[in-house]
Coordinates of N, CA and C in Angstrom, one line a residue:
Chain A
D69 N -60.8 -44.1 -48.7 CA -59.8 -44.3 -47.6 C -58.4 -44.2 -48.2
A70 N -57.7 -43.1 -47.7 CA -56.4 -42.8 -48.3 C -55.5 -43.9 -47.7
G71 N -54.6 -44.3 -48.6 CA -53.5 -45.2 -48.2 C -52.4 -44.4 -47.5
V72 N -51.2 -45.0 -47.6 CA -50.0 -44.3 -47.0 C -49.6 -43.2 -48.0
T73 N -49.4 -42.0 -47.5 CA -48.9 -41.0 -48.4 C -47.6 -40.5 -47.9
Q74 N -46.7 -40.1 -48.9 CA -45.4 -39.6 -48.6 C -45.1 -38.3 -49.3
S75 N -44.4 -37.4 -48.7 CA -44.0 -36.2 -49.4 C -42.5 -35.8 -49.0
P76 N -41.8 -35.2 -49.9 CA -42.2 -35.0 -51.3 C -42.0 -36.2 -52.2
T77 N -42.3 -36.2 -53.4 CA -42.2 -37.3 -54.3 C -40.7 -37.5 -54.7
H78 N -40.1 -36.4 -55.1 CA -38.7 -36.4 -55.4 C -38.0 -35.2 -54.7
L79 N -36.7 -35.4 -54.5 CA -35.9 -34.4 -53.8 C -34.5 -34.5 -54.3
I80 N -33.9 -33.3 -54.5 CA -32.5 -33.3 -54.9 C -31.7 -32.4 -53.8
K81 N -30.7 -33.0 -53.3 CA -29.9 -32.3 -52.2 C -28.4 -32.4 -52.6
T82 N -27.6 -31.6 -51.9 CA -26.1 -31.8 -52.1 C -25.5 -32.4 -50.9
R83 N -24.3 -32.9 -51.0 CA -23.6 -33.5 -49.9 C -23.5 -32.5 -48.7
G84 N -23.7 -33.1 -47.5 CA -23.6 -32.3 -46.3 C -24.9 -31.6 -45.9
Q85 N -25.8 -31.6 -46.8 CA -27.1 -31.0 -46.4 C -27.9 -31.9 -45.5
Q86 N -29.0 -31.4 -45.0 CA -30.0 -32.2 -44.2 C -31.3 -32.2 -45.0
V87 N -32.0 -33.4 -44.7 CA -33.3 -33.5 -45.4 C -34.3 -34.1 -44.5
T88 N -35.6 -33.7 -44.7 CA -36.7 -34.2 -43.9 C -37.8 -34.8 -44.8
L89 N -38.1 -36.0 -44.6 CA -39.1 -36.7 -45.4 C -40.4 -36.9 -44.5
R90 N -41.5 -36.9 -45.1 CA -42.8 -37.0 -44.3 C -43.6 -38.2 -44.8
C91 N -44.4 -38.7 -43.8 CA -45.2 -39.9 -44.1 C -46.5 -39.8 -43.3
S92 N -47.6 -40.0 -43.9 CA -48.9 -40.1 -43.3 C -49.4 -41.6 -43.4
P93 N -49.6 -42.3 -42.3 CA -50.0 -43.7 -42.4 C -51.4 -43.8 -42.9
K94 N -51.7 -45.0 -43.3 CA -53.1 -45.4 -43.7 C -54.0 -45.1 -42.5
S95 N -55.3 -44.7 -42.8 CA -56.2 -44.4 -41.8 C -56.4 -45.6 -40.9
G96 N -56.3 -45.3 -39.5 CA -56.5 -46.3 -38.6 C -55.2 -47.0 -38.1
H97 N -54.1 -46.8 -38.8 CA -52.9 -47.4 -38.5 C -52.1 -46.5 -37.5
D98 N -51.3 -47.2 -36.6 CA -50.6 -46.5 -35.6 C -49.1 -46.7 -35.6
T99 N -48.6 -47.6 -36.4 CA -47.2 -48.0 -36.4 C -46.6 -47.6 -37.8
V100 N -45.5 -47.0 -37.8 CA -44.8 -46.6 -39.0 C -43.4 -47.1 -39.0
C101 N -43.0 -47.6 -40.2 CA -41.6 -48.0 -40.4 C -41.1 -47.3 -41.6
W102 N -39.8 -47.1 -41.6 CA -39.1 -46.4 -42.7 C -38.1 -47.4 -43.3
Y103 N -37.9 -47.4 -44.6 CA -37.0 -48.3 -45.3 C -36.2 -47.4 -46.3
Q104 N -35.0 -47.9 -46.6 CA -34.2 -47.3 -47.6 C -34.0 -48.3 -48.7
Q105 N -34.3 -48.0 -50.0 CA -34.1 -48.9 -51.1 C -33.2 -48.3 -52.1
A106 N -32.0 -48.9 -52.2 CA -31.0 -48.5 -53.2 C -31.4 -49.1 -54.5
L107 N -31.0 -48.6 -55.6 CA -31.4 -49.1 -56.9 C -31.0 -50.5 -57.1
G108 N -31.9 -51.3 -57.5 CA -31.7 -52.7 -57.8 C -31.6 -53.6 -56.6
Q109 N -31.9 -53.1 -55.4 CA -31.9 -53.9 -54.2 C -33.2 -53.9 -53.5
G110 N -33.4 -54.8 -52.5 CA -34.6 -54.8 -51.7 C -34.6 -53.7 -50.7
P111 N -35.7 -53.3 -50.1 CA -35.8 -52.3 -49.1 C -35.0 -52.8 -47.8
Q112 N -34.3 -51.8 -47.2 CA -33.6 -52.1 -46.0 C -34.3 -51.3 -44.8
F113 N -34.6 -52.0 -43.7 CA -35.3 -51.4 -42.6 C -34.4 -50.4 -41.9
I114 N -35.0 -49.2 -41.7 CA -34.2 -48.2 -41.0 C -34.7 -48.1 -39.5
F115 N -36.0 -47.8 -39.3 CA -36.5 -47.9 -37.9 C -38.0 -47.9 -37.9
Q116 N -38.6 -48.2 -36.7 CA -40.0 -48.4 -36.5 C -40.4 -47.5 -35.4
Y117 N -41.6 -46.8 -35.6 CA -42.2 -45.9 -34.6 C -43.5 -46.4 -34.2
Y118 N -43.8 -46.4 -32.9 CA -45.1 -46.8 -32.3 C -45.2 -46.0 -31.0
E119 N -46.4 -45.4 -30.8 CA -46.7 -44.6 -29.7 C -45.6 -43.5 -29.5
E120 N -45.2 -42.9 -30.6 CA -44.3 -41.8 -30.6 C -42.9 -42.1 -30.2
E121 N -42.6 -43.4 -30.1 CA -41.2 -43.8 -29.7 C -40.6 -44.7 -30.8
E122 N -39.3 -44.6 -30.9 CA -38.6 -45.5 -31.8 C -38.5 -46.9 -31.1
R123 N -39.1 -47.9 -31.7 CA -39.2 -49.2 -31.1 C -38.1 -50.2 -31.6
Q124 N -37.7 -50.1 -32.8 CA -36.7 -51.0 -33.4 C -35.9 -50.2 -34.4
R125 N -34.6 -50.6 -34.5 CA -33.8 -49.8 -35.5 C -32.9 -50.8 -36.2
G126 N -32.8 -50.5 -37.5 CA -31.9 -51.3 -38.3 C -30.5 -50.8 -38.2
N127 N -29.6 -51.3 -39.1 CA -28.2 -51.0 -39.1 C -27.9 -49.7 -39.8
F128 N -28.4 -48.6 -39.3 CA -28.2 -47.3 -39.9 C -27.5 -46.3 -38.9
P129 N -26.7 -45.4 -39.3 CA -26.0 -44.5 -38.4 C -26.9 -43.5 -37.8
D130 N -26.4 -42.8 -36.8 CA -27.2 -41.8 -36.0 C -27.6 -40.6 -36.9
R131 N -27.0 -40.5 -38.1 CA -27.4 -39.4 -39.0 C -28.9 -39.6 -39.4
F132 N -29.4 -40.8 -39.3 CA -30.8 -41.1 -39.6 C -31.6 -41.0 -38.3
S133 N -32.5 -40.1 -38.2 CA -33.4 -40.0 -37.1 C -34.8 -39.8 -37.5
G134 N -35.7 -40.0 -36.6 CA -37.1 -39.9 -36.9 C -38.0 -39.3 -35.8
H135 N -39.2 -39.2 -36.1 CA -40.2 -38.7 -35.1 C -41.5 -39.2 -35.5
Q136 N -42.4 -39.5 -34.5 CA -43.8 -39.8 -34.8 C -44.6 -38.8 -34.0
F137 N -45.6 -38.3 -34.6 CA -46.5 -37.3 -34.0 C -47.7 -37.9 -33.4
P138 N -48.5 -37.2 -32.5 CA -49.7 -37.8 -31.9 C -50.7 -38.3 -32.9
N139 N -50.7 -37.7 -34.1 CA -51.7 -38.2 -35.1 C -51.1 -39.4 -35.9
Y140 N -50.0 -39.9 -35.5 CA -49.3 -41.1 -36.0 C -48.5 -40.8 -37.3
S141 N -48.6 -39.6 -37.8 CA -47.7 -39.3 -39.0 C -46.2 -39.3 -38.5
S142 N -45.3 -39.4 -39.4 CA -43.9 -39.5 -39.1 C -43.0 -38.7 -40.0
E143 N -41.8 -38.4 -39.5 CA -40.8 -37.8 -40.3 C -39.5 -38.6 -40.2
L144 N -38.8 -38.6 -41.3 CA -37.4 -39.2 -41.3 C -36.5 -38.0 -41.6
N145 N -35.5 -37.9 -40.8 CA -34.5 -36.8 -41.0 C -33.1 -37.5 -41.3
V146 N -32.4 -37.0 -42.2 CA -31.1 -37.4 -42.5 C -30.2 -36.2 -42.5
N147 N -29.1 -36.2 -41.7 CA -28.2 -35.2 -41.6 C -26.9 -35.5 -42.3
A148 N -26.2 -34.5 -42.7 CA -24.8 -34.6 -43.3 C -24.9 -35.6 -44.5
L149 N -25.8 -35.4 -45.4 CA -26.0 -36.3 -46.5 C -24.7 -36.7 -47.3
L150 N -24.7 -38.0 -47.6 CA -23.6 -38.6 -48.4 C -24.2 -39.0 -49.7
L151 N -23.3 -39.1 -50.7 CA -23.8 -39.6 -52.0 C -24.5 -40.9 -51.9
G152 N -24.0 -41.8 -51.0 CA -24.6 -43.1 -50.8 C -26.0 -43.1 -50.2
D153 N -26.5 -41.9 -49.8 CA -27.8 -41.8 -49.2 C -28.9 -41.7 -50.3
S154 N -28.4 -41.6 -51.6 CA -29.3 -41.5 -52.7 C -30.1 -42.8 -52.8
A155 N -31.4 -42.8 -52.7 CA -32.2 -44.0 -52.7 C -33.7 -43.6 -52.7
L156 N -34.5 -44.6 -52.8 CA -36.0 -44.5 -52.6 C -36.2 -44.7 -51.1
Y157 N -36.9 -43.8 -50.5 CA -37.2 -44.0 -49.0 C -38.7 -44.3 -48.9
L158 N -38.9 -45.4 -48.3 CA -40.3 -45.9 -48.2 C -40.8 -45.9 -46.8
C159 N -42.0 -45.5 -46.7 CA -42.7 -45.5 -45.4 C -43.8 -46.6 -45.4
A160 N -43.9 -47.3 -44.4 CA -45.0 -48.4 -44.3 C -45.7 -48.3 -43.0
S161 N -47.0 -48.5 -43.0 CA -47.8 -48.4 -41.8 C -48.5 -49.7 -41.5
S162 N -48.8 -50.0 -40.3 CA -49.6 -51.2 -39.9 C -50.3 -50.8 -38.6
L163 N -51.2 -51.8 -38.2 CA -52.0 -51.6 -37.0 C -51.3 -52.3 -35.9
S164 N -50.8 -51.6 -34.9 CA -50.1 -52.2 -33.7 C -48.8 -52.8 -34.2
L165 N -48.2 -53.5 -33.2 CA -46.9 -54.1 -33.5 C -47.0 -55.6 -33.9
R166 N -48.2 -56.1 -34.0 CA -48.3 -57.5 -34.3 C -48.0 -57.8 -35.8
A167 N -47.1 -58.7 -36.0 CA -46.7 -59.1 -37.4 C -47.8 -59.6 -38.2
T168 N -48.9 -60.1 -37.6 CA -49.9 -60.7 -38.4 C -50.8 -59.7 -39.1
N169 N -50.6 -58.4 -38.8 CA -51.3 -57.4 -39.5 C -50.6 -57.1 -40.8
E170 N -51.3 -56.7 -41.8 CA -50.8 -56.3 -43.1 C -50.0 -55.0 -42.9
Q171 N -49.0 -54.9 -43.7 CA -48.2 -53.7 -43.7 C -48.3 -53.0 -45.0
F172 N -48.8 -51.8 -45.1 CA -49.0 -51.1 -46.3 C -47.9 -50.1 -46.6
F173 N -47.4 -50.1 -47.8 CA -46.3 -49.2 -48.1 C -46.8 -48.0 -48.9
G174 N -46.1 -46.9 -48.7 CA -46.4 -45.7 -49.5 C -45.6 -45.8 -50.8
P175 N -45.8 -44.8 -51.7 CA -45.1 -44.8 -53.0 C -43.6 -44.4 -52.9
G176 N -43.2 -43.9 -51.8 CA -41.8 -43.5 -51.6 C -41.4 -42.1 -52.0
T177 N -40.3 -41.7 -51.5 CA -39.6 -40.4 -51.8 C -38.3 -40.7 -52.5
R178 N -38.1 -40.3 -53.7 CA -36.8 -40.5 -54.4 C -35.9 -39.4 -54.0
L179 N -34.8 -39.7 -53.2 CA -33.8 -38.7 -52.8 C -32.6 -38.9 -53.7
T180 N -32.1 -37.8 -54.3 CA -30.9 -37.8 -55.0 C -29.9 -36.8 -54.4
V181 N -28.7 -37.3 -54.0 CA -27.7 -36.5 -53.4 C -26.6 -36.3 -54.4
L182 N -26.3 -35.0 -54.7 CA -25.3 -34.7 -55.7 C -24.0 -34.2 -55.0
Chain B
D203 N -34.3 -62.5 -37.7 CA -35.2 -63.1 -38.7 C -34.5 -64.1 -39.6
A204 N -35.2 -65.1 -40.0 CA -34.6 -66.1 -40.9 C -34.3 -65.5 -42.3
K205 N -33.3 -66.0 -42.9 CA -32.9 -65.5 -44.2 C -33.7 -66.3 -45.3
T206 N -34.0 -65.6 -46.4 CA -34.7 -66.3 -47.5 C -33.9 -66.3 -48.7
T207 N -34.1 -67.3 -49.6 CA -33.4 -67.4 -50.8 C -34.4 -67.6 -51.9
Q208 N -34.3 -66.7 -53.0 CA -35.2 -66.8 -54.1 C -34.4 -66.7 -55.4
P209 N -35.0 -67.3 -56.5 CA -34.3 -67.2 -57.8 C -34.3 -65.8 -58.2
P210 N -33.3 -65.3 -58.9 CA -33.2 -63.8 -59.2 C -34.3 -63.5 -60.3
S211 N -34.6 -64.4 -61.2 CA -35.6 -64.0 -62.2 C -36.4 -65.3 -62.7
M212 N -37.6 -65.0 -63.2 CA -38.4 -66.0 -63.8 C -39.3 -65.4 -64.9
D213 N -39.6 -66.2 -65.8 CA -40.6 -65.8 -66.9 C -41.8 -66.7 -66.8
C214 N -42.9 -66.1 -67.2 CA -44.2 -66.8 -67.2 C -45.0 -66.3 -68.4
A215 N -45.7 -67.3 -69.1 CA -46.6 -66.9 -70.2 C -47.9 -66.3 -69.6
E216 N -48.4 -65.3 -70.3 CA -49.7 -64.7 -69.9 C -50.8 -65.7 -69.9
G217 N -51.6 -65.7 -68.8 CA -52.7 -66.7 -68.7 C -52.3 -68.0 -68.0
R218 N -51.0 -68.2 -67.9 CA -50.6 -69.4 -67.2 C -50.3 -69.1 -65.7
A219 N -50.2 -70.2 -64.9 CA -49.9 -70.0 -63.5 C -48.4 -69.7 -63.3
A220 N -48.1 -68.8 -62.4 CA -46.8 -68.4 -62.1 C -46.5 -69.0 -60.7
N221 N -45.5 -69.8 -60.6 CA -45.1 -70.4 -59.3 C -43.8 -69.9 -58.9
L222 N -43.7 -69.1 -57.8 CA -42.5 -68.5 -57.3 C -42.0 -69.2 -56.1
P223 N -40.9 -69.8 -56.1 CA -40.4 -70.5 -54.9 C -39.6 -69.6 -54.0
C224 N -39.6 -70.0 -52.7 CA -38.8 -69.3 -51.7 C -38.3 -70.4 -50.7
N225 N -37.0 -70.3 -50.4 CA -36.4 -71.2 -49.4 C -36.1 -70.4 -48.1
H226 N -36.6 -71.0 -47.0 CA -36.4 -70.3 -45.7 C -36.1 -71.4 -44.7
S227 N -35.0 -72.1 -44.9 CA -34.6 -73.4 -44.2 C -34.4 -73.1 -42.7
T228 N -34.0 -71.9 -42.3 CA -33.7 -71.6 -40.9 C -34.9 -70.9 -40.2
I229 N -36.1 -71.0 -40.8 CA -37.3 -70.4 -40.2 C -37.6 -71.0 -38.8
S230 N -38.0 -70.1 -37.9 CA -38.3 -70.5 -36.5 C -39.8 -70.7 -36.4
G231 N -40.2 -71.4 -35.3 CA -41.6 -71.8 -35.2 C -42.5 -70.6 -35.1
N232 N -42.1 -69.5 -34.6 CA -43.0 -68.3 -34.5 C -42.8 -67.3 -35.6
E233 N -42.2 -67.7 -36.7 CA -42.0 -66.8 -37.8 C -43.0 -67.0 -38.9
Y234 N -43.6 -65.9 -39.4 CA -44.6 -66.0 -40.5 C -43.8 -65.8 -41.8
V235 N -44.4 -66.4 -42.9 CA -43.9 -66.1 -44.2 C -44.8 -65.1 -44.9
Y236 N -44.2 -64.0 -45.3 CA -44.9 -62.9 -46.0 C -44.4 -62.8 -47.5
W237 N -45.3 -62.5 -48.4 CA -45.0 -62.2 -49.7 C -45.5 -60.8 -50.1
Y238 N -44.6 -60.0 -50.7 CA -44.9 -58.7 -51.2 C -44.4 -58.7 -52.7
R239 N -45.0 -57.7 -53.4 CA -44.4 -57.5 -54.8 C -44.3 -56.0 -54.9
Q240 N -43.4 -55.6 -55.9 CA -43.1 -54.2 -56.1 C -43.0 -54.0 -57.6
I241 N -44.0 -53.3 -58.1 CA -44.1 -52.9 -59.5 C -43.2 -51.7 -59.6
H242 N -42.6 -51.6 -60.8 CA -41.6 -50.6 -61.0 C -42.0 -49.2 -60.6
S243 N -41.1 -48.6 -59.8 CA -41.3 -47.2 -59.3 C -42.5 -47.0 -58.3
Q244 N -42.9 -48.1 -57.7 CA -44.0 -48.0 -56.7 C -43.5 -48.7 -55.4
G245 N -44.2 -48.5 -54.3 CA -43.8 -49.1 -53.1 C -44.3 -50.6 -53.1
P246 N -43.7 -51.4 -52.3 CA -44.1 -52.8 -52.2 C -45.5 -52.9 -51.8
Q247 N -46.2 -54.0 -52.3 CA -47.6 -54.3 -52.1 C -47.7 -55.6 -51.4
Y248 N -48.4 -55.6 -50.3 CA -48.6 -56.9 -49.6 C -49.5 -57.8 -50.5
I249 N -49.1 -59.1 -50.5 CA -49.9 -60.1 -51.3 C -50.6 -61.1 -50.3
I250 N -49.8 -61.7 -49.5 CA -50.4 -62.8 -48.7 C -49.4 -63.2 -47.6
H251 N -49.8 -63.8 -46.5 CA -48.9 -64.3 -45.5 C -49.5 -65.6 -44.9
G252 N -48.6 -66.4 -44.2 CA -49.1 -67.6 -43.5 C -48.1 -68.1 -42.5
L253 N -48.5 -68.9 -41.6 CA -47.7 -69.5 -40.6 C -47.3 -70.9 -41.0
K254 N -48.3 -71.8 -41.1 CA -48.0 -73.2 -41.5 C -49.0 -73.8 -42.4
N255 N -50.2 -73.2 -42.4 CA -51.3 -73.7 -43.3 C -51.2 -73.0 -44.7
N256 N -51.7 -73.7 -45.7 CA -51.8 -73.0 -47.0 C -52.8 -71.9 -46.9
E257 N -52.6 -70.8 -47.6 CA -53.5 -69.7 -47.6 C -53.9 -69.3 -49.0
T258 N -55.1 -68.8 -49.2 CA -55.5 -68.3 -50.5 C -56.3 -67.0 -50.3
N259 N -56.0 -66.0 -51.1 CA -56.9 -64.8 -51.2 C -57.1 -64.5 -52.6
E260 N -57.7 -63.3 -52.8 CA -58.1 -62.9 -54.2 C -56.9 -62.7 -55.1
M261 N -55.7 -62.5 -54.6 CA -54.6 -62.3 -55.4 C -53.8 -63.5 -55.7
A262 N -53.6 -64.4 -54.7 CA -52.7 -65.5 -54.9 C -52.9 -66.6 -53.9
S263 N -52.2 -67.7 -54.0 CA -52.2 -68.8 -53.0 C -50.8 -69.0 -52.5
L264 N -50.7 -69.3 -51.3 CA -49.4 -69.6 -50.6 C -49.4 -71.0 -50.1
I265 N -48.4 -71.8 -50.6 CA -48.2 -73.1 -50.2 C -46.9 -73.2 -49.4
I266 N -47.1 -73.7 -48.2 CA -45.9 -73.8 -47.3 C -45.7 -75.3 -47.0
T267 N -44.5 -75.8 -47.2 CA -44.2 -77.2 -47.0 C -44.4 -77.6 -45.5
E268 N -44.6 -78.9 -45.3 CA -44.9 -79.3 -44.0 C -43.8 -79.0 -43.0
D269 N -42.5 -79.0 -43.4 CA -41.4 -78.7 -42.5 C -41.2 -77.2 -42.4
R270 N -42.0 -76.4 -43.2 CA -41.9 -75.0 -43.2 C -40.6 -74.4 -43.8
K271 N -39.8 -75.2 -44.4 CA -38.5 -74.8 -44.8 C -38.5 -74.1 -46.2
S272 N -39.7 -74.2 -46.9 CA -39.8 -73.5 -48.2 C -41.3 -73.2 -48.4
S273 N -41.5 -72.4 -49.4 CA -42.9 -72.0 -49.7 C -43.0 -71.6 -51.2
T274 N -44.2 -71.6 -51.7 CA -44.4 -71.3 -53.1 C -45.6 -70.3 -53.2
L275 N -45.3 -69.2 -53.9 CA -46.4 -68.3 -54.2 C -47.0 -68.6 -55.5
I276 N -48.3 -68.8 -55.6 CA -48.9 -69.1 -56.9 C -49.8 -68.0 -57.4
L277 N -49.5 -67.5 -58.5 CA -50.5 -66.5 -59.2 C -51.2 -67.4 -60.2
P278 N -52.5 -67.7 -60.0 CA -53.1 -68.7 -60.9 C -53.2 -68.4 -62.3
H279 N -53.5 -67.2 -62.7 CA -53.6 -66.8 -64.1 C -52.8 -65.4 -64.3
A280 N -51.5 -65.6 -64.5 CA -50.7 -64.4 -64.6 C -51.1 -63.4 -65.8
T281 N -51.1 -62.1 -65.5 CA -51.3 -61.1 -66.5 C -50.1 -60.3 -66.6
L282 N -50.0 -59.5 -67.7 CA -48.9 -58.6 -67.9 C -48.7 -57.7 -66.7
R283 N -49.8 -57.3 -66.0 CA -49.7 -56.4 -64.9 C -49.0 -57.1 -63.7
D284 N -48.9 -58.4 -63.7 CA -48.2 -59.1 -62.6 C -46.7 -59.0 -62.7
T285 N -46.2 -58.4 -63.8 CA -44.7 -58.3 -63.9 C -44.2 -57.3 -62.8
A286 N -43.3 -57.9 -62.0 CA -42.9 -57.1 -60.8 C -41.7 -57.9 -60.1
V287 N -41.2 -57.3 -59.1 CA -40.2 -58.0 -58.2 C -41.0 -58.5 -57.1
Y288 N -40.9 -59.8 -56.8 CA -41.6 -60.5 -55.7 C -40.7 -60.8 -54.6
Y289 N -41.0 -60.4 -53.4 CA -40.2 -60.6 -52.2 C -40.9 -61.6 -51.3
C290 N -40.1 -62.5 -50.8 CA -40.5 -63.5 -49.8 C -39.7 -63.1 -48.5
I291 N -40.4 -62.9 -47.4 CA -39.7 -62.5 -46.2 C -40.3 -63.3 -45.0
V292 N -39.5 -63.5 -44.0 CA -40.1 -64.1 -42.8 C -40.0 -63.1 -41.6
R293 N -40.9 -63.2 -40.8 CA -41.0 -62.2 -39.7 C -41.5 -62.8 -38.4
V294 N -40.9 -62.4 -37.3 CA -41.3 -62.9 -36.0 C -42.5 -62.1 -35.6
D295 N -43.4 -62.8 -34.9 CA -44.7 -62.2 -34.5 C -44.5 -60.8 -33.8
T296 N -43.5 -60.7 -32.9 CA -43.3 -59.5 -32.2 C -42.4 -58.5 -32.9
N297 N -42.1 -58.8 -34.1 CA -41.2 -57.9 -34.9 C -41.9 -57.2 -36.1
A298 N -43.1 -56.9 -35.9 CA -43.9 -56.3 -37.0 C -43.2 -55.2 -37.6
G299 N -43.1 -55.2 -38.9 CA -42.6 -54.0 -39.6 C -41.1 -54.2 -39.9
K300 N -40.4 -54.8 -39.0 CA -38.9 -54.9 -39.2 C -38.7 -56.1 -40.2
S301 N -39.1 -55.8 -41.4 CA -39.0 -56.8 -42.4 C -37.6 -56.8 -43.1
T302 N -37.0 -57.9 -43.2 CA -35.7 -58.1 -43.9 C -36.0 -58.5 -45.3
F303 N -35.8 -57.6 -46.3 CA -36.0 -57.9 -47.7 C -34.7 -58.3 -48.3
G304 N -34.8 -59.4 -49.1 CA -33.7 -59.8 -49.9 C -33.8 -59.1 -51.3
D305 N -33.2 -59.6 -52.3 CA -33.3 -59.0 -53.6 C -34.5 -59.5 -54.4
G306 N -35.2 -60.5 -53.9 CA -36.5 -60.9 -54.6 C -36.3 -61.6 -55.9
T307 N -37.4 -62.0 -56.5 CA -37.5 -62.6 -57.8 C -38.2 -61.6 -58.8
T308 N -37.5 -61.3 -59.9 CA -38.1 -60.5 -60.9 C -38.9 -61.4 -61.8
L309 N -40.2 -61.3 -61.8 CA -41.1 -62.1 -62.6 C -41.5 -61.3 -63.8
T310 N -41.3 -61.8 -65.0 CA -41.7 -61.2 -66.2 C -42.7 -62.0 -66.9
V311 N -43.9 -61.5 -67.0 CA -45.0 -62.2 -67.7 C -45.0 -61.7 -69.2
K312 N -44.9 -62.7 -70.0 CA -44.8 -62.4 -71.5 C -46.1 -62.8 -72.2
P313 N -46.4 -62.0 -73.2 CA -47.7 -62.3 -74.0 C -47.5 -63.5 -74.9

């Protein structure tokens, strides 16, 4: 049973560029969340997708957008990259919106903006 | 979501119990306490969660005080592989996934 997978593992971009990160949830899971983790800090919630809609959003600008596909996989898009966007981007999946379900995290995508 | 406070770092001898405290004095009645850990360069890993009763699974035990204002994660026999950053978070039942992570406690297990 595959867990949460993310691609690519590492990515280097320059300021102003756009990036797309991908996530496949754990088998059977239908809810996907994205987090940004700067070096030395805890993960910060970006947004949550369920039934192909953004359900909740953290304090991130509109440059951060996402999508969820019918197979529950998800993409995170970041436009007009800034140096401060350099971070580990984590995807987490769970079953439905109920907090009592476990949330499984992927290994993350390390984004470096030069 | 309620804010949590954890010590920035702790040490533990290999084979001994590791007791990691978490303060969540503003927790609401419908908020669960969750614990995750993050080993270097990996995504966070779920450990355990609870509402008000103590919980135990194959990884750890969670002790929640009667007033629910604090909790303790217990790793009964710490190994070197338990060296990680441990995060305590609280989450409302209808807020699944929108977890607010603090900076956690860096646990170092020493031989």
